[in-house]
C-alpha atoms as a PDB file:
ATOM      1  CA  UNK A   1     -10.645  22.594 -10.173  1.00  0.00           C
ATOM      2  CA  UNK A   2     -10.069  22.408  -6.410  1.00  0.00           C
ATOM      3  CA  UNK A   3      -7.026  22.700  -4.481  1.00  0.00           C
ATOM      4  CA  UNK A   4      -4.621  20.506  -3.824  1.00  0.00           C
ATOM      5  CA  UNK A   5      -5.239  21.251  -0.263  1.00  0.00           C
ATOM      6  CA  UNK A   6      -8.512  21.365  -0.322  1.00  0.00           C
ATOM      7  CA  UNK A   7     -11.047  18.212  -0.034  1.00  0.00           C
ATOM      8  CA  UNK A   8     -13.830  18.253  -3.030  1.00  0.00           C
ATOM      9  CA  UNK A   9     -16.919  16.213  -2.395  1.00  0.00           C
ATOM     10  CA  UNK A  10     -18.190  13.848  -4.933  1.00  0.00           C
ATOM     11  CA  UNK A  11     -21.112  12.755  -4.554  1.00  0.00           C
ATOM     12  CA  UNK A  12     -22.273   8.762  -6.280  1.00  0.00           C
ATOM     13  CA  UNK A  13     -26.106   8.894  -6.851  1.00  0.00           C
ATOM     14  CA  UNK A  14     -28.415   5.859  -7.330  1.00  0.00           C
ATOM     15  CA  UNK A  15     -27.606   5.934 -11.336  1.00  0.00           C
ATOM     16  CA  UNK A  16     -24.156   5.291 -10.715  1.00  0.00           C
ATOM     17  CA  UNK A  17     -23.415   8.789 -11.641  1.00  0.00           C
ATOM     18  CA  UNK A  18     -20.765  10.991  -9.747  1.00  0.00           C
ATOM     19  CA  UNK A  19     -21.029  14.829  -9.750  1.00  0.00           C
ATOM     20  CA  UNK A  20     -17.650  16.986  -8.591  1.00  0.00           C
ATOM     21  CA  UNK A  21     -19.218  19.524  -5.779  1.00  0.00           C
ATOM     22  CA  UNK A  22     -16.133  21.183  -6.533  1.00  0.00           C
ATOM     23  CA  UNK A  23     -16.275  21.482 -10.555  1.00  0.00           C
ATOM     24  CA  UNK A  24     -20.581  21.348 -10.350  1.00  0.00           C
ATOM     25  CA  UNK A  25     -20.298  18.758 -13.448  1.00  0.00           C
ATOM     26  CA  UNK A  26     -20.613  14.658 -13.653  1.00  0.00           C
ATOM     27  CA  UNK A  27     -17.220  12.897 -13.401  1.00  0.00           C
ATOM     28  CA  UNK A  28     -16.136   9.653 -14.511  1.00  0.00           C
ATOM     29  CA  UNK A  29     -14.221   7.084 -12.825  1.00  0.00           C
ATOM     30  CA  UNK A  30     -11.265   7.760 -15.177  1.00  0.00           C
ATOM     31  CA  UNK A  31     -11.767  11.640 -14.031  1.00  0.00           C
ATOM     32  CA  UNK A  32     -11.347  10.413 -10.548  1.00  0.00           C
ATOM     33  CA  UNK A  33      -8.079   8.495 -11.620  1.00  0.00           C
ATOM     34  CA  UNK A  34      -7.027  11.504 -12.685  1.00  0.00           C
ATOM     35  CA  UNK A  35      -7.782  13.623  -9.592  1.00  0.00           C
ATOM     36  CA  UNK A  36      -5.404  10.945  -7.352  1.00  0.00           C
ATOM     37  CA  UNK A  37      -2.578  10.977  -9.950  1.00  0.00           C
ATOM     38  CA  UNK A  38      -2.742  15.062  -9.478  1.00  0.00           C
ATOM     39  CA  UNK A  39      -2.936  14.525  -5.955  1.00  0.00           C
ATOM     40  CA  UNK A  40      -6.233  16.295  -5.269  1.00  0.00           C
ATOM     41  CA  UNK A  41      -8.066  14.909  -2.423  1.00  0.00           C
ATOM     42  CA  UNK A  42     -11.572  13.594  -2.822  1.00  0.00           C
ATOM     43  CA  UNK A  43     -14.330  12.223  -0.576  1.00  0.00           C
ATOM     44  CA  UNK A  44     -17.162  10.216  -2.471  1.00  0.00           C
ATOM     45  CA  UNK A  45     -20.013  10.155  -0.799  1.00  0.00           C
ATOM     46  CA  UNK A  46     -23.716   8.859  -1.022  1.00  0.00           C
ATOM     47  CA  UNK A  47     -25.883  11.300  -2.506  1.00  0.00           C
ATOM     48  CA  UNK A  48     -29.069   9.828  -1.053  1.00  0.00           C
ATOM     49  CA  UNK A  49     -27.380   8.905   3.120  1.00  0.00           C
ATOM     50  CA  UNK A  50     -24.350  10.852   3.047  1.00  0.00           C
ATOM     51  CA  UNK A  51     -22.537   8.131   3.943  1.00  0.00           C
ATOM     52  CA  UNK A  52     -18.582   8.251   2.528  1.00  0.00           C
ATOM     53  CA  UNK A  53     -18.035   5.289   0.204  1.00  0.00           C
ATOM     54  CA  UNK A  54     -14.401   6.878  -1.103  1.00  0.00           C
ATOM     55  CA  UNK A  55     -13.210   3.103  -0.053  1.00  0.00           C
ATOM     56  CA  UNK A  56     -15.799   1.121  -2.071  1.00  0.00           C
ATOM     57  CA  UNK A  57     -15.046   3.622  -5.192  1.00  0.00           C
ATOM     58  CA  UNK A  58     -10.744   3.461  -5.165  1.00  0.00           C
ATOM     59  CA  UNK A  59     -11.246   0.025  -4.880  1.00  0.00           C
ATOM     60  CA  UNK A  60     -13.478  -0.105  -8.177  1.00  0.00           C
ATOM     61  CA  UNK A  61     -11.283   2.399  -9.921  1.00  0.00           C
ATOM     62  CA  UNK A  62      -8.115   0.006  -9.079  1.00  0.00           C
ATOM     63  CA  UNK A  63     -10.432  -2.792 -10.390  1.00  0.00           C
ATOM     64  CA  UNK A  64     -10.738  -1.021 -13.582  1.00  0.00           C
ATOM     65  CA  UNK A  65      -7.554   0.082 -13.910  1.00  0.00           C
ATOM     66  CA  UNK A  66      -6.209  -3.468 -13.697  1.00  0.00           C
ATOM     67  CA  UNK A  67      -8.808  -4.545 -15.720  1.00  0.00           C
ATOM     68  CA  UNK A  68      -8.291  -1.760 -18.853  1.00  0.00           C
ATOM     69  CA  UNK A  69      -4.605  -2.214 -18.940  1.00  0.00           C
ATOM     70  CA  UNK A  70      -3.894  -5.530 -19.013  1.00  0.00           C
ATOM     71  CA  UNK A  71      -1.303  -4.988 -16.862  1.00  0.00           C
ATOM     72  CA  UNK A  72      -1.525  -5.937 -13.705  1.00  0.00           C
ATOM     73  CA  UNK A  73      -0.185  -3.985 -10.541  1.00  0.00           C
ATOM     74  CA  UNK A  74      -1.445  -6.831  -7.953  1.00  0.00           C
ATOM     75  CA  UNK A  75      -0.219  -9.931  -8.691  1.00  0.00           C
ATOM     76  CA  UNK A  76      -2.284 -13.166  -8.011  1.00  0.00           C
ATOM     77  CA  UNK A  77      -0.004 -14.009  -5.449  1.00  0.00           C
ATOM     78  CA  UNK A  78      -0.642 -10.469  -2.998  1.00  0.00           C
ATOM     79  CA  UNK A  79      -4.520 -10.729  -3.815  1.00  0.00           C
ATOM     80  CA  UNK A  80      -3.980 -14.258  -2.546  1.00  0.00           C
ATOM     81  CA  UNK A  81      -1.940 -13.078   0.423  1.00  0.00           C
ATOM     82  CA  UNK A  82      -4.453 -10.260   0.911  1.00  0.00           C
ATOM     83  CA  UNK A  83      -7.042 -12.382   0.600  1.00  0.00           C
ATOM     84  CA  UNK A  84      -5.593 -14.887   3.412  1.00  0.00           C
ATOM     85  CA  UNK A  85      -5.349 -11.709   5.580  1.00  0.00           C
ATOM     86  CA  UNK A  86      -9.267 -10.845   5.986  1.00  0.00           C
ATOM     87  CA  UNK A  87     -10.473 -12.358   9.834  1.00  0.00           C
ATOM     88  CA  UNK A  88      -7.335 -13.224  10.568  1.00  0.00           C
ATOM     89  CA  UNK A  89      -5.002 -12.199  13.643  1.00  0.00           C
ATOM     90  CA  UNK A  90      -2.678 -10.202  11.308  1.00  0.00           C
ATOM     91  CA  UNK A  91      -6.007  -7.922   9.804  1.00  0.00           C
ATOM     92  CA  UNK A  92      -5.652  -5.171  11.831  1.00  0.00           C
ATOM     93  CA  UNK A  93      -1.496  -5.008  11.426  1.00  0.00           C
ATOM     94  CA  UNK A  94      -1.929  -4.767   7.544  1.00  0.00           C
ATOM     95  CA  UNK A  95      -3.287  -1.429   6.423  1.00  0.00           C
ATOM     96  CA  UNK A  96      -0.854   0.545   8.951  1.00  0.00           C
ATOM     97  CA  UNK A  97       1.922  -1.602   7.426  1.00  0.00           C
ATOM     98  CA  UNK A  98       1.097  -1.579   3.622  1.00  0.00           C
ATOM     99  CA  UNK A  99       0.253   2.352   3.898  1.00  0.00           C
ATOM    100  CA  UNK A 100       4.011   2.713   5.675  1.00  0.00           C
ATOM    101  CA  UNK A 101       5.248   0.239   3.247  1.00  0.00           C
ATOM    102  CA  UNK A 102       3.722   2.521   0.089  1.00  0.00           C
ATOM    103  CA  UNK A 103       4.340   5.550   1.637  1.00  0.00           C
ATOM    104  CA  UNK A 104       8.778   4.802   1.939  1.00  0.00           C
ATOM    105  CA  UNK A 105       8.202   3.382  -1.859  1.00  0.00           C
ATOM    106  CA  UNK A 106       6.589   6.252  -3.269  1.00  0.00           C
ATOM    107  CA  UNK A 107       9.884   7.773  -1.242  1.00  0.00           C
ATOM    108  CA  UNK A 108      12.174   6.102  -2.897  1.00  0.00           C
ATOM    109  CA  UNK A 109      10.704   6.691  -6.435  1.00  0.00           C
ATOM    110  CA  UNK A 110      10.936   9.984  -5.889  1.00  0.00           C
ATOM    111  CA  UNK A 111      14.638   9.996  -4.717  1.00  0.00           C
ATOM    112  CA  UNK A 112      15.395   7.842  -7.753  1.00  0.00           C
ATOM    113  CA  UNK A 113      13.729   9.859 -10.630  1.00  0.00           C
ATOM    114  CA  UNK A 114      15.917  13.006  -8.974  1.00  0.00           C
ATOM    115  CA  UNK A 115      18.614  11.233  -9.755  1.00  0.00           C
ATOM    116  CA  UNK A 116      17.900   9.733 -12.428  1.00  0.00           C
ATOM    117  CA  UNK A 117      17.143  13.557 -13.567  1.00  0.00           C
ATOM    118  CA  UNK A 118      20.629  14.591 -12.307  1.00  0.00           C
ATOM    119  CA  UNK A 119      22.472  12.062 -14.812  1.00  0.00           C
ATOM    120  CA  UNK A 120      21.141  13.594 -18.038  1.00  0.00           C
ATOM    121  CA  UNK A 121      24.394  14.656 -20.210  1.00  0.00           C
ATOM    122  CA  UNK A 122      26.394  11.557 -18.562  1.00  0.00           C
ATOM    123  CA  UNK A 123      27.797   8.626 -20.790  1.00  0.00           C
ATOM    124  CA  UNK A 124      25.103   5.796 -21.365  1.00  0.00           C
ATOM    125  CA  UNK A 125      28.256   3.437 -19.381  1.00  0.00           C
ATOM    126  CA  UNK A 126      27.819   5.923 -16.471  1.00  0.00           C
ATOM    127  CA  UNK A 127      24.034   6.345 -16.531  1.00  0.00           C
ATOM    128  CA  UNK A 128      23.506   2.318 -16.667  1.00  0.00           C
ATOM    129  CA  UNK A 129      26.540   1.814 -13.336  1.00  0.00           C
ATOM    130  CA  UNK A 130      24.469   4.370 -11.656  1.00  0.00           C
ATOM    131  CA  UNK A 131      20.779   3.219 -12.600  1.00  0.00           C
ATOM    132  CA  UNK A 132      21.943  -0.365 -11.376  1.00  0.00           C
ATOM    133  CA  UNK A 133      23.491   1.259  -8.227  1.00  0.00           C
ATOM    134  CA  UNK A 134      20.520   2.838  -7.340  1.00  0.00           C
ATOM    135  CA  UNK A 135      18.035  -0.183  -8.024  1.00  0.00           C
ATOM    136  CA  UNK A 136      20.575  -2.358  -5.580  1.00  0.00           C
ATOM    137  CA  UNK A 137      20.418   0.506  -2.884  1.00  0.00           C
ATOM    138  CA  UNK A 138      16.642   0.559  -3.318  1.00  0.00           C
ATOM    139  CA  UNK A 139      16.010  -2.915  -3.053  1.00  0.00           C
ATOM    140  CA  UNK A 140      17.912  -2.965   0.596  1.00  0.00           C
ATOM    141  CA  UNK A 141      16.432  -0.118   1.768  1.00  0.00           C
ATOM    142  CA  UNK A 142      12.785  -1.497   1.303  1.00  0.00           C
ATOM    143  CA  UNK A 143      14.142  -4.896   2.612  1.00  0.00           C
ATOM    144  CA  UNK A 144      15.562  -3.315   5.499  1.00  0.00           C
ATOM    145  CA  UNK A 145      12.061  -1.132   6.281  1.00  0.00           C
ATOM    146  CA  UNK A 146      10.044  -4.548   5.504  1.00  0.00           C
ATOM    147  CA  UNK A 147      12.201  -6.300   8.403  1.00  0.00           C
ATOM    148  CA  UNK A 148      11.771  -3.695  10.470  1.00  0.00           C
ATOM    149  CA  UNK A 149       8.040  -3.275   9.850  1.00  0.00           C
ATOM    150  CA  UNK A 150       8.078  -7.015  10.351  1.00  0.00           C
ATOM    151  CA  UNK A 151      10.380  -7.007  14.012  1.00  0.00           C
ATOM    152  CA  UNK A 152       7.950  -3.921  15.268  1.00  0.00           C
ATOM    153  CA  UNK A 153       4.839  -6.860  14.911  1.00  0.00           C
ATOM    154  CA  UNK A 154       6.681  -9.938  15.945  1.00  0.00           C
ATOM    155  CA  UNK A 155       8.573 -10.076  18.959  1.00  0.00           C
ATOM    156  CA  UNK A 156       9.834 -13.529  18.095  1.00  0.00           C
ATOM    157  CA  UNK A 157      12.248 -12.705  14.897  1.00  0.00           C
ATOM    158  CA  UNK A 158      15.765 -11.824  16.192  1.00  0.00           C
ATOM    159  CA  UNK A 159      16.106  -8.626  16.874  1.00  0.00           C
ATOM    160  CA  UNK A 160      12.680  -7.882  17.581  1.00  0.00           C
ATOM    161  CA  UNK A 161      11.986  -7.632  21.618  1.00  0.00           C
ATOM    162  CA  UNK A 162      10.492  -9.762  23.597  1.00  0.00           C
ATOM    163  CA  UNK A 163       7.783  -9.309  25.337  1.00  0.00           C
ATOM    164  CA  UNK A 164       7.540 -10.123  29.131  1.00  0.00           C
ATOM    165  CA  UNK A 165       4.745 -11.303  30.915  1.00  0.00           C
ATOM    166  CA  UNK A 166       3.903 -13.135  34.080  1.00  0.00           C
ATOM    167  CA  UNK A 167       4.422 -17.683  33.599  1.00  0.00           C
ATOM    168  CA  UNK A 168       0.436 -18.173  34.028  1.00  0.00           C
ATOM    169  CA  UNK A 169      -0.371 -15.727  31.163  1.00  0.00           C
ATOM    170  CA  UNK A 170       2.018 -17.203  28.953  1.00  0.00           C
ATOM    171  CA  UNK A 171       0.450 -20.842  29.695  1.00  0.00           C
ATOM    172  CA  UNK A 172      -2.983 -19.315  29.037  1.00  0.00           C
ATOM    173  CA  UNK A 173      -1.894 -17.662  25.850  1.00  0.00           C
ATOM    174  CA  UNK A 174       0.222 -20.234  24.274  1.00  0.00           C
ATOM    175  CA  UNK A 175      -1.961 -21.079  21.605  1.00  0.00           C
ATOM    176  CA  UNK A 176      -2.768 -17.887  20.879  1.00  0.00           C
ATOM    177  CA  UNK A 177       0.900 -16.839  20.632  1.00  0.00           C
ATOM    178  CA  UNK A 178       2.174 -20.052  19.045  1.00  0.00           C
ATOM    179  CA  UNK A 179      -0.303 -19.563  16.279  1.00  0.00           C
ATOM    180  CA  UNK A 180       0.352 -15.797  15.661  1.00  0.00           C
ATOM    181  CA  UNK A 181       4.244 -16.506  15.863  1.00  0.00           C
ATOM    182  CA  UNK A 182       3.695 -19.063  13.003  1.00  0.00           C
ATOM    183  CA  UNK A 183       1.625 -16.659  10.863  1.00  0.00           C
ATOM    184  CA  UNK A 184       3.977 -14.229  11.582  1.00  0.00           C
ATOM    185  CA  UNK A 185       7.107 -16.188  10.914  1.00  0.00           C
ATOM    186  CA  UNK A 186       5.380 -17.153   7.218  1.00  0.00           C
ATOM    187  CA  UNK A 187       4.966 -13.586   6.665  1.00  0.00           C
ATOM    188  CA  UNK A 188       8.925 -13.468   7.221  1.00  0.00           C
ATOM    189  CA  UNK A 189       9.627 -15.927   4.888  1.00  0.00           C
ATOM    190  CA  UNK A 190       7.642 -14.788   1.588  1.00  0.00           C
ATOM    191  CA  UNK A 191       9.033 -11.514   2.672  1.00  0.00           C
ATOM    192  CA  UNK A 192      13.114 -13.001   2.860  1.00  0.00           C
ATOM    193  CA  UNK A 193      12.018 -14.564  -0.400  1.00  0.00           C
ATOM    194  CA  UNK A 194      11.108 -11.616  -2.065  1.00  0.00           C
ATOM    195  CA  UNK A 195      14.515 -10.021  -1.223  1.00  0.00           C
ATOM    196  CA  UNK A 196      16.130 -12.746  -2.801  1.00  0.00           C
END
């Protein structure tokens, strides 16, 4: 097996079959699974071009995953909002803010399972005042970095600065502004609903 550190090459032939560079045997999908849950790092590539189609292949194992399951991880509502995302304005703000957004919630499960780790030998009274203690902390910290992810984008939500610019570019931009301020503002509003 490779390194954690260390970047193995798969490569995806014309069959649809992968081979580990790093292992020199054919890997499944599920395999690959496996290799992201143990936090090896992977690049797919095309066997025949070269070209690196690790995007194309997470995306199918996700697929899979939600498919195999049953239990869903995306709910119709993001792949909707997702979805909506794709040639618009906003495109370009998402990845950088879902990858932050991901990044402080992997974070935060980390922080809680310590915890939650800590608290063996405790009374089950203390362990559930705790667990529920930690669950309402949680919830306002990833509130608190969604608003601020959210204020960093859109200089019209309170709080957020405002941007100056000289009167004839604002009359030339209007409509582009007033329709990214909407957008933006809806984006605040399914996100205030969430943290409700």
């Amino acid at each position: 097996m490779a390194k954690k550190t260390d970047t193995t090459i798969i490569k995806k032939y014309a069959n649809r079959r992968l081979y580990n560079t790093g292992t020199s045997s054919y890997v499944t999908l599920e395999d690959l699974a496996t290799m992201v849950k143990n936090d090896e790092q992977f690049t797919v590539q095309d066997a025949k071009s070269g070209e690196d189609i690790t995007h194309s292949v997470l995306t199918q194992i996700i697929f899979e995953q939600e498919a195999k399951t049953g239990q869903t991880m995306l709910p119709v509502s993001v792949l909707r909002q997702l979805i909506s995302f794709y040639g618009d304005q906003m495109q370009m703000v998402v990845p950088s803010y879902l990858e932050h957004s991901m990044a402080a919630f992997a974070n935060e499960q980390a922080q809680m399972r310590e915890q939650i780790t800590s608290m063996v030998g405790k009374s089950p009274i203390d362990v559930i005042a705790s667990s529920q203690e930690m669950m309402k902390e949680q919830t306002q910290r990833n509130m608190e970095i969604y608003q601020k992810a959210m204020r960093m984008f859109n200089p019209f939500i309170p709080g957020g600065d405002q941007p100056e610019s000289a009167p004839e570019a604002k009359a030339e931009n209007s409509d582009d502004l007033k329709s990214m301020k909407d957008q933006i503002a809806e984006m605040q509003r399914k996100l205030d609903q969430m943290g409700n």
